[in-house]
Short mmCIF file of C-alpha atoms in Angstrom, two decimals:
data_model
loop_
_atom_site.label_atom_id
_atom_site.label_comp_id
_atom_site.label_asym_id
_atom_site.label_seq_id
_atom_site.Cartn_x
_atom_site.Cartn_y
_atom_site.Cartn_z
CA MET A 841 57.91 136.66 94.06
CA TYR A 842 58.51 132.74 94.60
CA LYS A 843 59.80 130.40 92.23
CA LEU A 844 58.54 126.74 92.48
CA LEU A 845 60.29 123.70 90.82
CA ILE A 846 58.03 120.15 90.73
CA VAL A 847 60.00 117.03 89.99
CA ASP A 848 58.02 113.58 89.11
CA ASP A 849 58.81 111.24 86.35
CA GLU A 850 54.96 111.10 85.63
CA PRO A 851 53.62 113.69 83.39
CA GLN A 852 50.20 113.40 84.89
CA ILE A 853 51.43 114.10 88.52
CA LEU A 854 53.20 117.04 87.09
CA GLU A 855 50.36 118.77 85.79
CA GLY A 856 48.11 117.97 88.73
CA MET A 857 50.50 119.59 90.92
CA LYS A 858 50.81 122.42 88.96
CA ARG A 859 46.67 122.78 89.55
CA ILE A 860 46.42 121.36 92.72
CA LEU A 861 46.85 124.91 94.20
CA ASP A 862 46.21 128.38 93.15
CA TRP A 863 50.35 128.75 92.89
CA GLU A 864 49.98 132.48 91.74
CA HIS A 865 47.62 133.62 94.40
CA TYR A 866 50.70 132.59 96.98
CA GLY A 867 53.20 134.70 95.21
CA PHE A 868 54.46 132.03 92.96
CA LYS A 869 55.26 133.65 89.48
CA GLN A 870 57.41 131.19 88.00
CA ILE A 871 56.88 127.06 88.03
CA GLU A 872 59.04 124.68 86.24
CA THR A 873 58.65 121.18 86.13
CA SER A 874 61.34 118.23 85.66
CA ASP A 875 61.19 114.28 85.14
CA SER A 876 64.55 113.32 86.18
CA THR A 877 67.17 114.04 88.64
CA GLU A 878 69.80 114.95 86.38
CA ASP A 879 67.56 117.54 84.68
CA ALA A 880 66.31 118.50 88.14
CA VAL A 881 69.55 119.48 89.31
CA PHE A 882 70.32 121.57 86.38
CA LYS A 883 67.01 123.32 86.59
CA ALA A 884 67.57 124.19 89.96
CA VAL A 885 70.79 125.67 89.92
CA ASP A 886 69.54 127.87 86.92
CA LEU A 887 66.21 128.79 88.68
CA ILE A 888 67.31 128.66 92.32
CA PRO A 889 63.56 127.92 93.32
CA ASP A 890 62.21 128.96 96.61
CA VAL A 891 60.28 125.58 97.10
CA ALA A 892 61.02 122.28 95.03
CA ILE A 893 58.32 119.53 95.59
CA ILE A 894 60.31 116.23 94.50
CA ASP A 895 58.81 112.80 94.10
CA VAL A 896 61.01 110.18 96.39
CA CYS A 897 61.25 107.72 93.28
CA ILE A 898 62.11 109.39 90.09
CA GLY A 899 62.56 106.42 87.37
CA LYS A 900 65.68 104.13 89.03
CA ASN A 901 67.07 107.25 90.85
CA LEU A 902 65.76 108.63 94.20
CA GLY A 903 64.59 112.38 94.66
CA TYR A 904 67.13 112.62 97.84
CA ASP A 905 70.02 112.07 95.40
CA ALA A 906 68.91 115.69 93.87
CA ILE A 907 68.62 117.17 97.31
CA HIS A 908 71.98 116.07 98.47
CA LYS A 909 73.80 117.44 95.48
CA LEU A 910 71.56 120.68 95.73
CA ASN A 911 72.34 120.96 99.68
CA GLU A 912 76.06 120.81 98.65
CA VAL A 913 75.68 123.88 96.56
CA ASN A 914 73.81 125.42 99.42
CA LEU A 915 70.77 126.28 97.42
CA PRO A 916 68.58 128.19 99.73
CA THR A 917 65.68 125.98 98.21
CA LYS A 918 63.03 124.24 100.82
CA TYR A 919 61.84 120.99 99.93
CA ILE A 920 58.97 118.72 100.03
CA ILE A 921 58.90 115.23 99.28
CA ILE A 922 55.96 113.57 98.00
CA SER A 923 55.81 109.44 97.79
CA GLY A 924 53.42 106.68 96.97
CA TYR A 925 55.43 104.98 99.94
CA SER A 926 54.80 105.13 103.54
CA ASP A 927 58.18 103.39 104.25
CA PHE A 928 60.10 104.48 107.47
CA GLN A 929 63.41 104.43 105.89
CA TYR A 930 62.37 106.87 103.35
CA ALA A 931 60.95 109.39 105.95
CA GLN A 932 64.02 109.16 107.87
CA GLN A 933 66.20 110.38 104.66
CA ALA A 934 63.80 113.00 104.17
CA ILE A 935 64.61 114.20 107.77
CA ARG A 936 68.37 113.90 106.86
CA CYS A 937 67.98 116.01 104.11
CA GLY A 938 66.38 118.72 106.04
CA VAL A 939 62.97 118.55 104.00
CA LYS A 940 60.27 120.45 105.44
CA ASP A 941 57.64 117.89 105.15
CA TYR A 942 57.10 114.19 103.50
CA LEU A 943 53.56 113.95 101.95
CA LEU A 944 51.95 110.80 100.67
CA LYS A 945 50.27 110.45 97.46
CA PRO A 946 47.76 111.24 96.42
CA VAL A 947 48.65 114.62 97.83
CA ASP A 948 46.09 116.01 100.19
CA ARG A 949 45.54 119.50 98.71
CA ILE A 950 44.79 120.85 102.41
CA LYS A 951 47.83 119.26 103.79
CA LEU A 952 50.04 120.70 101.13
CA GLN A 953 48.53 124.04 101.57
CA GLU A 954 49.42 123.99 105.05
CA VAL A 955 52.98 123.09 104.25
CA ILE A 956 53.13 126.04 101.62
CA GLU A 957 51.86 128.25 104.11
CA LYS A 958 54.13 127.49 106.94
CA ILE A 959 57.18 127.80 104.55
CA ILE A 960 56.30 131.00 103.28
CA ILE A 961 55.77 132.46 106.83
CA GLU A 962 58.78 130.84 108.61
CA ASP A 963 61.45 130.50 105.79
CA LEU A 964 60.52 133.03 103.05
CA HIS A 965 59.29 135.67 105.71
CA GLY A 966 56.11 136.21 103.83
CA THR A 967 52.23 136.91 104.12
CA ILE A 968 49.24 134.77 103.41
CA ARG A 969 46.83 137.00 104.47
CA ASP A 970 45.12 137.64 101.23
CA VAL A 971 45.36 133.75 100.46
CA ASN A 972 43.39 132.96 103.83
CA ALA A 973 40.78 135.46 102.80
CA ASP A 974 40.03 134.48 99.41
CA THR A 975 40.79 130.63 99.64
CA MET A 976 40.71 129.09 103.30
CA SER A 977 37.53 130.88 104.44
CA ILE A 978 35.40 130.14 101.56
CA ASP A 979 33.58 126.81 101.21
CA PRO A 980 34.86 124.87 97.92
CA VAL A 981 31.08 123.78 97.32
CA LEU A 982 28.61 126.73 98.68
CA GLY A 983 31.39 128.91 97.27
CA ILE A 984 30.46 131.51 100.35
CA HIS A 985 32.57 132.61 103.30
CA TYR A 986 32.22 130.34 106.60
CA ASP A 987 31.47 133.20 108.67
CA ALA A 988 28.24 133.91 107.00
CA LEU A 989 27.15 130.40 108.19
CA SER A 990 26.09 129.73 111.81
CA LYS A 991 28.44 128.04 113.95
CA LEU A 992 26.33 124.70 114.18
CA VAL A 993 26.13 124.46 110.44
CA ASN A 994 30.09 125.08 110.26
CA ARG A 995 30.17 122.24 112.59
CA ILE A 996 28.25 120.03 110.27
CA LEU A 997 30.63 121.22 107.42
CA ILE A 998 33.66 120.15 109.14
CA MET A 999 32.14 116.85 110.06
CA ILE A 1000 31.47 116.14 106.23
CA LYS A 1001 35.05 117.10 105.17
CA THR A 1002 36.48 114.63 107.73
CA GLU A 1003 34.10 111.91 107.42
CA PHE A 1004 32.90 111.84 103.40
CA ALA A 1005 34.70 108.70 102.46
CA HIS A 1006 32.60 107.10 105.61
CA ASN A 1007 28.76 106.14 106.04
CA ILE A 1008 27.99 109.69 107.23
CA SER A 1009 24.20 110.70 107.15
CA LEU A 1010 22.02 113.52 108.28
CA LYS A 1011 20.39 111.20 111.19
CA SER A 1012 24.01 110.00 112.32
CA VAL A 1013 24.94 113.81 112.56
CA ALA A 1014 21.68 114.72 114.37
CA ASP A 1015 22.34 111.71 116.75
CA ARG A 1016 25.70 113.10 117.58
CA PHE A 1017 24.31 116.56 118.24
CA GLN A 1018 21.43 114.95 120.00
CA MET A 1019 19.03 116.98 117.64
CA ASN A 1020 15.93 116.13 115.57
CA SER A 1021 16.91 115.27 112.11
CA THR A 1022 14.38 117.02 110.47
CA TYR A 1023 14.87 120.12 112.24
CA LEU A 1024 18.75 119.92 111.62
CA GLY A 1025 18.05 119.27 107.92
CA GLN A 1026 15.58 122.38 107.50
CA LEU A 1027 18.59 124.45 109.11
CA PHE A 1028 21.15 123.27 107.04
CA ILE A 1029 18.90 123.67 103.74
CA LYS A 1030 17.87 127.39 105.22
CA GLU A 1031 21.73 128.64 105.63
CA THR A 1032 23.38 126.59 102.51
CA SER A 1033 20.20 126.21 100.14
CA MET A 1034 21.40 122.51 99.75
CA LYS A 1035 20.13 119.45 101.19
CA PHE A 1036 22.65 117.55 103.59
CA SER A 1037 22.72 114.78 100.88
CA GLU A 1038 23.30 117.11 98.15
CA TYR A 1039 26.12 118.77 99.96
CA LEU A 1040 27.79 115.60 100.72
CA MET A 1041 27.22 114.32 97.21
CA SER A 1042 28.84 117.70 95.90
CA TYR A 1043 31.61 117.68 98.41
CA ARG A 1044 32.57 113.71 97.44
CA MET A 1045 32.44 114.86 93.80
CA TYR A 1046 34.80 117.85 94.55
CA ARG A 1047 37.30 115.53 96.31
CA ALA A 1048 37.01 112.91 93.42
CA GLN A 1049 37.82 115.74 90.91
CA GLU A 1050 41.14 116.55 92.72
CA LEU A 1051 42.20 113.15 93.04
CA ILE A 1052 41.32 112.33 88.96
CA GLN A 1053 43.14 115.82 88.05
CA THR A 1054 46.17 115.33 90.33
CA THR A 1055 46.86 111.50 90.88
CA ASN A 1056 47.26 108.52 88.50
CA GLU A 1057 44.95 106.46 90.74
CA LYS A 1058 42.45 103.94 89.28
CA ILE A 1059 38.92 105.60 89.21
CA HIS A 1060 37.57 102.55 91.38
CA TRP A 1061 40.26 103.42 94.12
CA ILE A 1062 39.24 107.05 93.85
CA ALA A 1063 35.42 105.97 94.06
CA LEU A 1064 36.07 104.17 97.17
CA SER A 1065 38.40 106.73 98.86
CA VAL A 1066 35.50 109.19 98.51
CA GLY A 1067 32.79 106.93 99.86
CA TYR A 1068 31.41 104.99 96.93
CA ASN A 1069 31.44 101.23 97.51
CA ASN A 1070 29.32 100.87 94.28
CA LEU A 1071 31.51 102.04 91.15
CA ASN A 1072 28.36 101.94 88.62
CA TYR A 1073 26.77 104.30 91.30
CA PHE A 1074 29.98 106.58 91.41
CA TYR A 1075 30.16 106.83 87.39
CA THR A 1076 26.26 107.64 87.45
CA GLN A 1077 26.67 110.33 90.04
CA PHE A 1078 29.97 111.88 88.54
CA GLN A 1079 28.27 111.96 85.01
CA ASN A 1080 25.35 113.65 86.47
CA HIS A 1081 27.35 116.21 88.44
CA PHE A 1082 30.05 117.12 85.76
CA GLY A 1083 28.32 116.19 82.71
CA THR A 1084 31.45 114.14 81.62
CA SER A 1085 32.75 110.73 82.88
CA PRO A 1086 35.91 110.46 85.21
CA SER A 1087 37.99 108.90 82.39
CA SER A 1088 36.97 111.86 80.13
CA LEU A 1089 37.86 114.55 82.97
CA ARG A 1090 41.19 113.04 83.47
CA MET A 1091 42.06 113.18 79.99
CA LYS A 1092 41.27 116.85 79.72
CA SER A 1093 43.53 117.54 82.83
#
């Protein structure tokens, strides 16, 4: 079974990263956290984690400092750097440290999942077959396997998941497929038991919930990032969907 170390100086991020994936399902039975480079080195030497996710800036120190020290003692750990900065120099330093990937905050769950799966297969020589069967093949909104849906509806879902932050609509999707929007809407309802607009809203709420629970970004930024230009409308939709406000959900995380 695998061991994971998460290093960040923000408690909210630490808790969010512990929840962003179903770590146990991937075989991570032990998860430790640290909020300083000094403590990170101490815990890493004691734990010998298989994977360590480290923020690029930890207080006044750099996560690379900890990685350099751990590399000196030849720990077999595979490192992932997370950062709120897209600075090229940080990325260059990450390459020099031999990190497996450099992910920008807010950390995208799908991208992190892909990196973890790659590490498990290529570096830890493990398997992710069960994870793929139980998580990757199930739609997070519908709760059903993608193979239970037609190719056309699956294509619509992919379009929603890649363009949910923009002004996507049933008509715009139908135009791209050169199909009648009424017919396409009826087909979507028949297979998913949801209107296109209902699914789009639910998926936006799903992504908003992820960002609220795994980042410390301001609510208005999260609203914009999931496709809502009107903050009041976002609050109304969120309250109706979850039965609580974005701020209250964050406090519970």
